mmCIF file with all atom_site columns, C-alpha atoms and ligand atoms in Angstrom:
data_model
loop_
_atom_site.group_PDB
_atom_site.id
_atom_site.type_symbol
_atom_site.label_atom_id
_atom_site.label_alt_id
_atom_site.label_comp_id
_atom_site.label_asym_id
_atom_site.label_entity_id
_atom_site.label_seq_id
_atom_site.pdbx_PDB_ins_code
_atom_site.Cartn_x
_atom_site.Cartn_y
_atom_site.Cartn_z
_atom_site.occupancy
_atom_site.B_iso_or_equiv
_atom_site.pdbx_formal_charge
_atom_site.auth_seq_id
_atom_site.auth_comp_id
_atom_site.auth_asym_id
_atom_site.auth_atom_id
_atom_site.pdbx_PDB_model_num
ATOM   1   C CA  . MET A 1 1   ? 10.872 -12.018 16.440 1.00 0.00 ? 100 MET A CA  1
ATOM   2   C CA  . SER A 1 2   ? 10.271 -11.503 12.745 1.00 0.00 ? 101 SER A CA  1
ATOM   3   C CA  . TYR A 1 3   ? 11.054 -13.943 9.961  1.00 0.00 ? 102 TYR A CA  1
ATOM   4   C CA  . ASP A 1 4   ? 14.567 -13.592 8.523  1.00 0.00 ? 103 ASP A CA  1
ATOM   5   C CA  . PRO A 1 5   ? 14.315 -14.163 4.740  1.00 0.00 ? 104 PRO A CA  1
ATOM   6   C CA  . ASN A 1 6   ? 18.033 -14.917 4.620  1.00 0.00 ? 105 ASN A CA  1
ATOM   7   C CA  . ASN A 1 7   ? 17.922 -17.964 6.896  1.00 0.00 ? 106 ASN A CA  1
ATOM   8   C CA  . ILE A 1 8   ? 19.544 -21.021 5.349  1.00 0.00 ? 107 ILE A CA  1
ATOM   9   C CA  . PHE A 1 9   ? 16.287 -22.845 4.600  1.00 0.00 ? 108 PHE A CA  1
ATOM   10  C CA  . ALA A 1 10  ? 14.833 -19.779 2.880  1.00 0.00 ? 109 ALA A CA  1
ATOM   11  C CA  . ARG A 1 11  ? 17.953 -19.743 0.742  1.00 0.00 ? 110 ARG A CA  1
ATOM   12  C CA  . ILE A 1 12  ? 17.505 -23.442 -0.061 1.00 0.00 ? 111 ILE A CA  1
ATOM   13  C CA  . LEU A 1 13  ? 13.888 -22.751 -1.073 1.00 0.00 ? 112 LEU A CA  1
ATOM   14  C CA  . ARG A 1 14  ? 15.084 -20.001 -3.428 1.00 0.00 ? 113 ARG A CA  1
ATOM   15  C CA  . GLY A 1 15  ? 17.654 -22.364 -4.949 1.00 0.00 ? 114 GLY A CA  1
ATOM   16  C CA  . GLU A 1 16  ? 20.593 -20.282 -3.728 1.00 0.00 ? 115 GLU A CA  1
ATOM   17  C CA  . ILE A 1 17  ? 21.991 -23.226 -1.750 1.00 0.00 ? 116 ILE A CA  1
ATOM   18  C CA  . PRO A 1 18  ? 21.753 -26.838 -2.961 1.00 0.00 ? 117 PRO A CA  1
ATOM   19  C CA  . CYS A 1 19  ? 20.039 -29.624 -1.067 1.00 0.00 ? 118 CYS A CA  1
ATOM   20  C CA  . ASN A 1 20  ? 19.727 -33.375 -1.391 1.00 0.00 ? 119 ASN A CA  1
ATOM   21  C CA  . LYS A 1 21  ? 16.040 -33.398 -2.274 1.00 0.00 ? 120 LYS A CA  1
ATOM   22  C CA  . VAL A 1 22  ? 13.661 -36.199 -1.298 1.00 0.00 ? 121 VAL A CA  1
ATOM   23  C CA  . TYR A 1 23  ? 10.314 -34.646 -2.212 1.00 0.00 ? 122 TYR A CA  1
ATOM   24  C CA  . GLU A 1 24  ? 8.771  -31.359 -3.306 1.00 0.00 ? 123 GLU A CA  1
ATOM   25  C CA  . ASP A 1 25  ? 5.272  -30.106 -3.968 1.00 0.00 ? 124 ASP A CA  1
ATOM   26  C CA  . GLU A 1 26  ? 3.460  -26.762 -3.759 1.00 0.00 ? 125 GLU A CA  1
ATOM   27  C CA  . TYR A 1 27  ? 3.442  -26.834 0.047  1.00 0.00 ? 126 TYR A CA  1
ATOM   28  C CA  . ALA A 1 28  ? 6.758  -28.314 1.103  1.00 0.00 ? 127 ALA A CA  1
ATOM   29  C CA  . LEU A 1 29  ? 10.320 -29.266 0.297  1.00 0.00 ? 128 LEU A CA  1
ATOM   30  C CA  . ALA A 1 30  ? 11.998 -32.270 1.939  1.00 0.00 ? 129 ALA A CA  1
ATOM   31  C CA  . PHE A 1 31  ? 15.725 -32.956 1.883  1.00 0.00 ? 130 PHE A CA  1
ATOM   32  C CA  . HIS A 1 32  ? 18.368 -34.922 3.749  1.00 0.00 ? 131 HIS A CA  1
ATOM   33  C CA  . ASP A 1 33  ? 19.865 -33.250 6.808  1.00 0.00 ? 132 ASP A CA  1
ATOM   34  C CA  . ILE A 1 34  ? 23.464 -32.206 6.221  1.00 0.00 ? 133 ILE A CA  1
ATOM   35  C CA  . ALA A 1 35  ? 24.528 -33.660 9.588  1.00 0.00 ? 134 ALA A CA  1
ATOM   36  C CA  . PRO A 1 36  ? 22.359 -36.768 10.029 1.00 0.00 ? 135 PRO A CA  1
ATOM   37  C CA  . GLN A 1 37  ? 21.588 -37.916 13.570 1.00 0.00 ? 136 GLN A CA  1
ATOM   38  C CA  . ALA A 1 38  ? 20.144 -41.273 12.418 1.00 0.00 ? 137 ALA A CA  1
ATOM   39  C CA  . PRO A 1 39  ? 20.536 -43.525 9.343  1.00 0.00 ? 138 PRO A CA  1
ATOM   40  C CA  . VAL A 1 40  ? 17.562 -41.641 7.859  1.00 0.00 ? 139 VAL A CA  1
ATOM   41  C CA  . HIS A 1 41  ? 17.321 -37.964 8.794  1.00 0.00 ? 140 HIS A CA  1
ATOM   42  C CA  . VAL A 1 42  ? 15.176 -35.812 6.542  1.00 0.00 ? 141 VAL A CA  1
ATOM   43  C CA  . LEU A 1 43  ? 13.927 -32.260 7.019  1.00 0.00 ? 142 LEU A CA  1
ATOM   44  C CA  . VAL A 1 44  ? 10.529 -31.125 5.750  1.00 0.00 ? 143 VAL A CA  1
ATOM   45  C CA  . ILE A 1 45  ? 10.063 -27.377 5.398  1.00 0.00 ? 144 ILE A CA  1
ATOM   46  C CA  . PRO A 1 46  ? 7.012  -25.366 4.353  1.00 0.00 ? 145 PRO A CA  1
ATOM   47  C CA  . LYS A 1 47  ? 7.090  -23.084 1.322  1.00 0.00 ? 146 LYS A CA  1
ATOM   48  C CA  . GLY A 1 48  ? 6.178  -20.055 3.353  1.00 0.00 ? 147 GLY A CA  1
ATOM   49  C CA  . GLU A 1 49  ? 7.653  -17.626 5.838  1.00 0.00 ? 148 GLU A CA  1
ATOM   50  C CA  . TYR A 1 50  ? 7.089  -19.432 9.130  1.00 0.00 ? 149 TYR A CA  1
ATOM   51  C CA  . ILE A 1 51  ? 9.613  -19.374 11.969 1.00 0.00 ? 150 ILE A CA  1
ATOM   52  C CA  . SER A 1 52  ? 8.479  -22.404 13.946 1.00 0.00 ? 151 SER A CA  1
ATOM   53  C CA  . PHE A 1 53  ? 5.690  -24.835 14.755 1.00 0.00 ? 152 PHE A CA  1
ATOM   54  C CA  . ASP A 1 54  ? 4.207  -22.025 16.808 1.00 0.00 ? 153 ASP A CA  1
ATOM   55  C CA  . ASP A 1 55  ? 3.474  -19.396 14.147 1.00 0.00 ? 154 ASP A CA  1
ATOM   56  C CA  . PHE A 1 56  ? 2.918  -22.034 11.466 1.00 0.00 ? 155 PHE A CA  1
ATOM   57  C CA  . SER A 1 57  ? 0.164  -23.713 13.468 1.00 0.00 ? 156 SER A CA  1
ATOM   58  C CA  . ARG A 1 58  ? -1.351 -20.365 14.425 1.00 0.00 ? 157 ARG A CA  1
ATOM   59  C CA  . ASP A 1 59  ? -1.160 -18.512 11.092 1.00 0.00 ? 158 ASP A CA  1
ATOM   60  C CA  . ALA A 1 60  ? -1.078 -20.941 8.162  1.00 0.00 ? 159 ALA A CA  1
ATOM   61  C CA  . THR A 1 61  ? -4.354 -21.727 6.444  1.00 0.00 ? 160 THR A CA  1
ATOM   62  C CA  . ALA A 1 62  ? -5.987 -25.067 7.082  1.00 0.00 ? 161 ALA A CA  1
ATOM   63  C CA  . GLU A 1 63  ? -5.363 -26.015 3.455  1.00 0.00 ? 162 GLU A CA  1
ATOM   64  C CA  . PHE A 1 64  ? -1.684 -25.141 3.684  1.00 0.00 ? 163 PHE A CA  1
ATOM   65  C CA  . MET A 1 65  ? -1.234 -27.007 6.958  1.00 0.00 ? 164 MET A CA  1
ATOM   66  C CA  . ALA A 1 66  ? -2.924 -30.088 5.552  1.00 0.00 ? 165 ALA A CA  1
ATOM   67  C CA  . GLY A 1 67  ? -0.762 -29.907 2.432  1.00 0.00 ? 166 GLY A CA  1
ATOM   68  C CA  . PHE A 1 68  ? 2.385  -29.569 4.499  1.00 0.00 ? 167 PHE A CA  1
ATOM   69  C CA  . TYR A 1 69  ? 1.653  -32.496 6.804  1.00 0.00 ? 168 TYR A CA  1
ATOM   70  C CA  . ARG A 1 70  ? 0.585  -34.642 3.852  1.00 0.00 ? 169 ARG A CA  1
ATOM   71  C CA  . ALA A 1 71  ? 3.913  -33.847 2.216  1.00 0.00 ? 170 ALA A CA  1
ATOM   72  C CA  . ALA A 1 72  ? 5.676  -35.123 5.336  1.00 0.00 ? 171 ALA A CA  1
ATOM   73  C CA  . GLN A 1 73  ? 3.625  -38.313 5.137  1.00 0.00 ? 172 GLN A CA  1
ATOM   74  C CA  . GLN A 1 74  ? 4.572  -38.657 1.463  1.00 0.00 ? 173 GLN A CA  1
ATOM   75  C CA  . VAL A 1 75  ? 8.224  -38.540 2.482  1.00 0.00 ? 174 VAL A CA  1
ATOM   76  C CA  . THR A 1 76  ? 7.735  -41.469 4.861  1.00 0.00 ? 175 THR A CA  1
ATOM   77  C CA  . GLU A 1 77  ? 6.137  -43.455 2.022  1.00 0.00 ? 176 GLU A CA  1
ATOM   78  C CA  . ILE A 1 78  ? 8.817  -42.551 -0.523 1.00 0.00 ? 177 ILE A CA  1
ATOM   79  C CA  . LEU A 1 79  ? 11.504 -43.658 1.908  1.00 0.00 ? 178 LEU A CA  1
ATOM   80  C CA  . GLY A 1 80  ? 9.577  -46.790 2.939  1.00 0.00 ? 179 GLY A CA  1
ATOM   81  C CA  . LEU A 1 81  ? 9.554  -45.925 6.618  1.00 0.00 ? 180 LEU A CA  1
ATOM   82  C CA  . GLN A 1 82  ? 6.202  -47.454 7.545  1.00 0.00 ? 181 GLN A CA  1
ATOM   83  C CA  . ALA A 1 83  ? 7.515  -50.942 8.286  1.00 0.00 ? 182 ALA A CA  1
ATOM   84  C CA  . GLY A 1 84  ? 10.233 -49.981 10.734 1.00 0.00 ? 183 GLY A CA  1
ATOM   85  C CA  . GLY A 1 85  ? 8.649  -46.823 12.045 1.00 0.00 ? 184 GLY A CA  1
ATOM   86  C CA  . TYR A 1 86  ? 10.001 -43.339 12.441 1.00 0.00 ? 185 TYR A CA  1
ATOM   87  C CA  . ARG A 1 87  ? 10.050 -40.284 14.688 1.00 0.00 ? 186 ARG A CA  1
ATOM   88  C CA  . ILE A 1 88  ? 8.987  -36.738 13.826 1.00 0.00 ? 187 ILE A CA  1
ATOM   89  C CA  . LEU A 1 89  ? 10.350 -33.829 15.842 1.00 0.00 ? 188 LEU A CA  1
ATOM   90  C CA  . ALA A 1 90  ? 10.012 -30.053 15.614 1.00 0.00 ? 189 ALA A CA  1
ATOM   91  C CA  . ASN A 1 91  ? 12.472 -28.074 17.723 1.00 0.00 ? 190 ASN A CA  1
ATOM   92  C CA  . THR A 1 92  ? 10.830 -24.820 18.765 1.00 0.00 ? 191 THR A CA  1
ATOM   93  C CA  . GLY A 1 93  ? 12.762 -21.996 20.375 1.00 0.00 ? 192 GLY A CA  1
ATOM   94  C CA  . ALA A 1 94  ? 15.737 -21.750 22.678 1.00 0.00 ? 193 ALA A CA  1
ATOM   95  C CA  . ASP A 1 95  ? 15.232 -24.624 25.128 1.00 0.00 ? 194 ASP A CA  1
ATOM   96  C CA  . ALA A 1 96  ? 14.762 -26.993 22.187 1.00 0.00 ? 195 ALA A CA  1
ATOM   97  C CA  . HIS A 1 97  ? 17.930 -25.639 20.519 1.00 0.00 ? 196 HIS A CA  1
ATOM   98  C CA  . GLN A 1 98  ? 16.179 -24.645 17.311 1.00 0.00 ? 197 GLN A CA  1
ATOM   99  C CA  . GLU A 1 99  ? 19.064 -23.507 15.092 1.00 0.00 ? 198 GLU A CA  1
ATOM   100 C CA  . VAL A 1 100 ? 17.306 -22.552 11.887 1.00 0.00 ? 199 VAL A CA  1
ATOM   101 C CA  . ALA A 1 101 ? 14.420 -20.073 12.237 1.00 0.00 ? 200 ALA A CA  1
ATOM   102 C CA  . HIS A 1 102 ? 12.315 -21.527 9.423  1.00 0.00 ? 201 HIS A CA  1
ATOM   103 C CA  . PHE A 1 103 ? 9.786  -24.115 10.585 1.00 0.00 ? 202 PHE A CA  1
ATOM   104 C CA  . HIS A 1 104 ? 10.906 -27.660 9.882  1.00 0.00 ? 203 HIS A CA  1
ATOM   105 C CA  . LEU A 1 105 ? 10.062 -31.212 10.817 1.00 0.00 ? 204 LEU A CA  1
ATOM   106 C CA  . HIS A 1 106 ? 12.867 -33.669 11.403 1.00 0.00 ? 205 HIS A CA  1
ATOM   107 C CA  . ILE A 1 107 ? 12.064 -37.233 10.327 1.00 0.00 ? 206 ILE A CA  1
ATOM   108 C CA  . PHE A 1 108 ? 14.355 -39.829 11.931 1.00 0.00 ? 207 PHE A CA  1
ATOM   109 C CA  . ALA A 1 109 ? 14.386 -43.527 11.029 1.00 0.00 ? 208 ALA A CA  1
ATOM   110 C CA  . GLY A 1 110 ? 16.506 -46.504 10.120 1.00 0.00 ? 209 GLY A CA  1
ATOM   111 C CA  . CYS A 1 111 ? 17.424 -47.792 13.587 1.00 0.00 ? 210 CYS A CA  1
ATOM   112 C CA  . ASP A 1 112 ? 16.038 -48.194 17.111 1.00 0.00 ? 211 ASP A CA  1
ATOM   113 C CA  . LEU A 1 113 ? 15.578 -44.548 18.072 1.00 0.00 ? 212 LEU A CA  1
ATOM   114 C CA  . GLY A 1 114 ? 15.317 -45.169 21.804 1.00 0.00 ? 213 GLY A CA  1
ATOM   115 C CA  . ARG A 1 115 ? 12.724 -43.650 24.099 1.00 0.00 ? 214 ARG A CA  1
ATOM   116 C CA  . MET A 1 116 ? 11.796 -40.002 23.616 1.00 0.00 ? 215 MET A CA  1
ATOM   117 C CA  . ILE A 1 117 ? 14.484 -37.601 24.858 1.00 0.00 ? 216 ILE A CA  1
ATOM   118 C CA  . LYS A 1 118 ? 17.606 -38.152 26.960 1.00 0.00 ? 217 LYS A CA  1
ATOM   119 C CA  . SER A 1 119 ? 16.851 -39.353 30.454 1.00 0.00 ? 218 SER A CA  1
ATOM   120 C CA  . GLY A 1 120 ? 18.012 -37.501 33.530 1.00 0.00 ? 219 GLY A CA  1
ATOM   121 C CA  . LEU A 1 121 ? 16.548 -34.129 32.605 1.00 0.00 ? 220 LEU A CA  1
ATOM   122 C CA  . VAL A 1 122 ? 13.925 -34.136 35.355 1.00 0.00 ? 221 VAL A CA  1
HETATM 123 P P1  . LIG B 2 .   ? 17.147 -27.377 14.363 1.00 0.00 ? 159 LIG B P1  1
HETATM 124 O O1  . LIG B 2 .   ? 18.168 -27.459 15.465 1.00 0.00 ? 159 LIG B O1  1
HETATM 125 O O2  . LIG B 2 .   ? 15.880 -28.118 14.679 1.00 0.00 ? 159 LIG B O2  1
HETATM 126 O O3  . LIG B 2 .   ? 16.914 -25.964 13.912 1.00 0.00 ? 159 LIG B O3  1
HETATM 127 O O4  . LIG B 2 .   ? 17.767 -28.182 13.158 1.00 0.00 ? 159 LIG B O4  1
HETATM 128 C C1  . LIG B 2 .   ? 18.385 -27.600 12.052 1.00 0.00 ? 159 LIG B C1  1
HETATM 129 C C2  . LIG B 2 .   ? 18.930 -28.721 11.207 1.00 0.00 ? 159 LIG B C2  1
HETATM 130 O O5  . LIG B 2 .   ? 19.294 -28.195 9.955  1.00 0.00 ? 159 LIG B O5  1
HETATM 131 C C3  . LIG B 2 .   ? 20.166 -29.400 11.791 1.00 0.00 ? 159 LIG B C3  1
HETATM 132 O O6  . LIG B 2 .   ? 19.885 -30.786 11.950 1.00 0.00 ? 159 LIG B O6  1
HETATM 133 C C4  . LIG B 2 .   ? 21.233 -29.162 10.728 1.00 0.00 ? 159 LIG B C4  1
HETATM 134 O O7  . LIG B 2 .   ? 22.114 -30.246 10.573 1.00 0.00 ? 159 LIG B O7  1
HETATM 135 C C5  . LIG B 2 .   ? 20.398 -28.914 9.476  1.00 0.00 ? 159 LIG B C5  1
HETATM 136 N N1  . LIG B 2 .   ? 21.019 -28.123 8.424  1.00 0.00 ? 159 LIG B N1  1
HETATM 137 C C6  . LIG B 2 .   ? 21.629 -26.927 8.550  1.00 0.00 ? 159 LIG B C6  1
HETATM 138 N N2  . LIG B 2 .   ? 22.051 -26.488 7.361  1.00 0.00 ? 159 LIG B N2  1
HETATM 139 C C7  . LIG B 2 .   ? 21.678 -27.430 6.444  1.00 0.00 ? 159 LIG B C7  1
HETATM 140 C C8  . LIG B 2 .   ? 21.809 -27.556 5.036  1.00 0.00 ? 159 LIG B C8  1
HETATM 141 N N3  . LIG B 2 .   ? 22.438 -26.617 4.288  1.00 0.00 ? 159 LIG B N3  1
HETATM 142 N N4  . LIG B 2 .   ? 21.301 -28.653 4.434  1.00 0.00 ? 159 LIG B N4  1
HETATM 143 C C9  . LIG B 2 .   ? 20.677 -29.599 5.162  1.00 0.00 ? 159 LIG B C9  1
HETATM 144 N N5  . LIG B 2 .   ? 20.513 -29.543 6.494  1.00 0.00 ? 159 LIG B N5  1
HETATM 145 C C10 . LIG B 2 .   ? 21.006 -28.462 7.132  1.00 0.00 ? 159 LIG B C10 1
#
């Protein structure tokens, strides 16, 4: 599977589609999810053509990866999530129902998020 430069997050990065921005630097853009699944639900996306956690972690430079993950940490500070805690999730591929083929972290917070994933799957 090759990277589709017309995916919705690529279009947000190019400024073709608006977003509700939380943070931006040279490595990453963070914005509120359009359909929040928690009181705080922010997406952090790299400024590069990566489909998922898989190719990002394999192909991105160490400097870029560090910059990206530090940007995600900056988001948690900007939003004051340290006290209550938060969850970071990266859907990868079909079984995880990844909808947008541009790597992204979900940051969830603002309530008791429960334990991991839905029970009864195994
Ligand atoms: P995933 O299933 O991990 O690929 O998640 C994709 C996420 O992108 C979903 O939570 C969507 O609600 C969110 N999303 C899709 N389009 C937009 C958009 N234009 N702005 C913000 N979030 C979006």
